Amino acid sequence: MTDTVLLDVADGIATVTLNRPEAMNALSRALRRRLYEVMVEVDGREDARAVILTGAGERAFTAGLDLKELGSEDGALGSANATDPADNPVRAIEVCAKPVIGAVNGVAITGGFEVALACDVLVASSNARFADTHARVGIVPGWGLSQKLSRMIGISRAKELAFTGNFLDAATAHQWGLVNHVVEPVDLMPLARRLGGAMAEIDPGFLAAYKRLIDDGYAASFAEGMALEAERSGAANSAVRPEEVEARRAAVQERGRGQG
């Protein structure tokens, strides 16, 4: 039986691949549970400091919930509002305290769009496309799309996608600030690995705390976020010794010179 989610760990990077290419990597119940198991494993592995999430093949990152499964199983629609990380792939991704890079290799549709938005950083191949078809399917989003997307690209752009169900191409997604980089398909995973490699160089405990600070502040008001930063920054920085900063300074400067 083919594993619905593949895991490969090398050079400090865990590559997690949604593996149902024949079904456009649709999020079946079995895949969602396996994704949760994999993300729990990755979170606990010391040899994995950064994560790349992608889809098998070049057609799809993920087409979202498996509509055939939804139409054939009683109660299956409840998955659109599931809070259990074993049933909700967004919650499964959030289980991992390590940075997650979404390498969007094809379409990310509806629930698949929500999975993409759960990643910390998004990079896309030139054939990636995004679509919010909730209104056309008749299912209200329950994994965060209605709130996250407007905060990322602006409310009127988010409403355009929500109210039309139109596809957003990779170039426009980059222009709108949804994805950080767009490259040719052959260059997508090398780019994701370069970013993951840079993240893997950072102390994992520090990185987890920094990710949590950004996410917690983003979910709060600006004033609350600033107060949260002051609180956590003060507590963390008071424990840093000057000689530690000095020891790292030369390496930071050398790296900066190497980046031009």
mmCIF file of N, CA and C in Angstrom, residues 114 117 132 141-155 158 218:
data_model
loop_
_atom_site.group_PDB
_atom_site.id
_atom_site.type_symbol
_atom_site.label_atom_id
_atom_site.label_comp_id
_atom_site.label_asym_id
_atom_site.label_seq_id
_atom_site.Cartn_x
_atom_site.Cartn_y
_atom_site.Cartn_z
ATOM 1 N N GLU A 114 -5.899 26.482 2.191
ATOM 2 C CA GLU A 114 -5.779 26.665 3.640
ATOM 3 C C GLU A 114 -4.536 25.966 4.186
ATOM 4 N N LEU A 117 -1.612 28.166 3.475
ATOM 5 C CA LEU A 117 -1.546 29.318 4.375
ATOM 6 C C LEU A 117 -1.092 28.936 5.778
ATOM 7 N N ASP A 132 -9.877 29.725 -4.142
ATOM 8 C CA ASP A 132 -10.829 29.548 -3.047
ATOM 9 C C ASP A 132 -12.186 29.248 -3.679
ATOM 10 N N PRO A 141 -15.508 27.953 4.728
ATOM 11 C CA PRO A 141 -14.180 27.549 5.228
ATOM 12 C C PRO A 141 -14.151 27.430 6.746
ATOM 13 N N GLY A 142 -13.447 26.407 7.203
ATOM 14 C CA GLY A 142 -13.332 26.192 8.637
ATOM 15 C C GLY A 142 -11.908 25.986 9.114
ATOM 16 N N TRP A 143 -10.956 26.119 8.182
ATOM 17 C CA TRP A 143 -9.550 25.925 8.536
ATOM 18 C C TRP A 143 -8.759 27.230 8.473
ATOM 19 N N GLY A 144 -9.449 28.380 8.447
ATOM 20 C CA GLY A 144 -8.762 29.653 8.585
ATOM 21 C C GLY A 144 -8.694 30.542 7.365
ATOM 22 N N LEU A 145 -9.135 30.061 6.203
ATOM 23 C CA LEU A 145 -8.943 30.833 4.973
ATOM 24 C C LEU A 145 -9.638 32.191 5.005
ATOM 25 N N SER A 146 -10.853 32.248 5.546
ATOM 26 C CA SER A 146 -11.623 33.493 5.509
ATOM 27 C C SER A 146 -10.961 34.609 6.310
ATOM 28 N N GLN A 147 -10.105 34.262 7.261
ATOM 29 C CA GLN A 147 -9.462 35.267 8.095
ATOM 30 C C GLN A 147 -8.000 35.503 7.710
ATOM 31 N N LYS A 148 -7.288 34.444 7.384
ATOM 32 C CA LYS A 148 -5.860 34.574 7.083
ATOM 33 C C LYS A 148 -5.590 35.296 5.772
ATOM 34 N N LEU A 149 -6.356 34.926 4.733
ATOM 35 C CA LEU A 149 -6.032 35.438 3.402
ATOM 36 C C LEU A 149 -6.163 36.954 3.331
ATOM 37 N N SER A 150 -7.217 37.515 3.911
ATOM 38 C CA SER A 150 -7.405 38.970 3.875
ATOM 39 C C SER A 150 -6.291 39.689 4.609
ATOM 40 N N ARG A 151 -5.757 39.095 5.640
ATOM 41 C CA ARG A 151 -4.657 39.708 6.380
ATOM 42 C C ARG A 151 -3.350 39.654 5.595
ATOM 43 N N MET A 152 -3.250 38.714 4.669
ATOM 44 C CA MET A 152 -2.024 38.555 3.893
ATOM 45 C C MET A 152 -2.022 39.385 2.612
ATOM 46 N N ILE A 153 -3.158 39.450 1.922
ATOM 47 C CA ILE A 153 -3.162 40.111 0.607
ATOM 48 C C ILE A 153 -4.127 41.290 0.544
ATOM 49 N N GLY A 154 -4.836 41.584 1.623
ATOM 50 C CA GLY A 154 -5.802 42.681 1.618
ATOM 51 C C GLY A 154 -7.216 42.160 1.465
ATOM 52 N N ILE A 155 -8.164 42.847 2.072
ATOM 53 C CA ILE A 155 -9.526 42.324 2.138
ATOM 54 C C ILE A 155 -10.214 42.299 0.776
ATOM 55 N N ALA A 158 -8.869 39.375 -1.269
ATOM 56 C CA ALA A 158 -9.368 38.121 -0.712
ATOM 57 C C ALA A 158 -10.836 37.913 -1.084
ATOM 58 N N TYR A 218 0.903 38.164 15.704
ATOM 59 C CA TYR A 218 0.093 38.351 14.493
ATOM 60 C C TYR A 218 -1.387 38.122 14.780
#
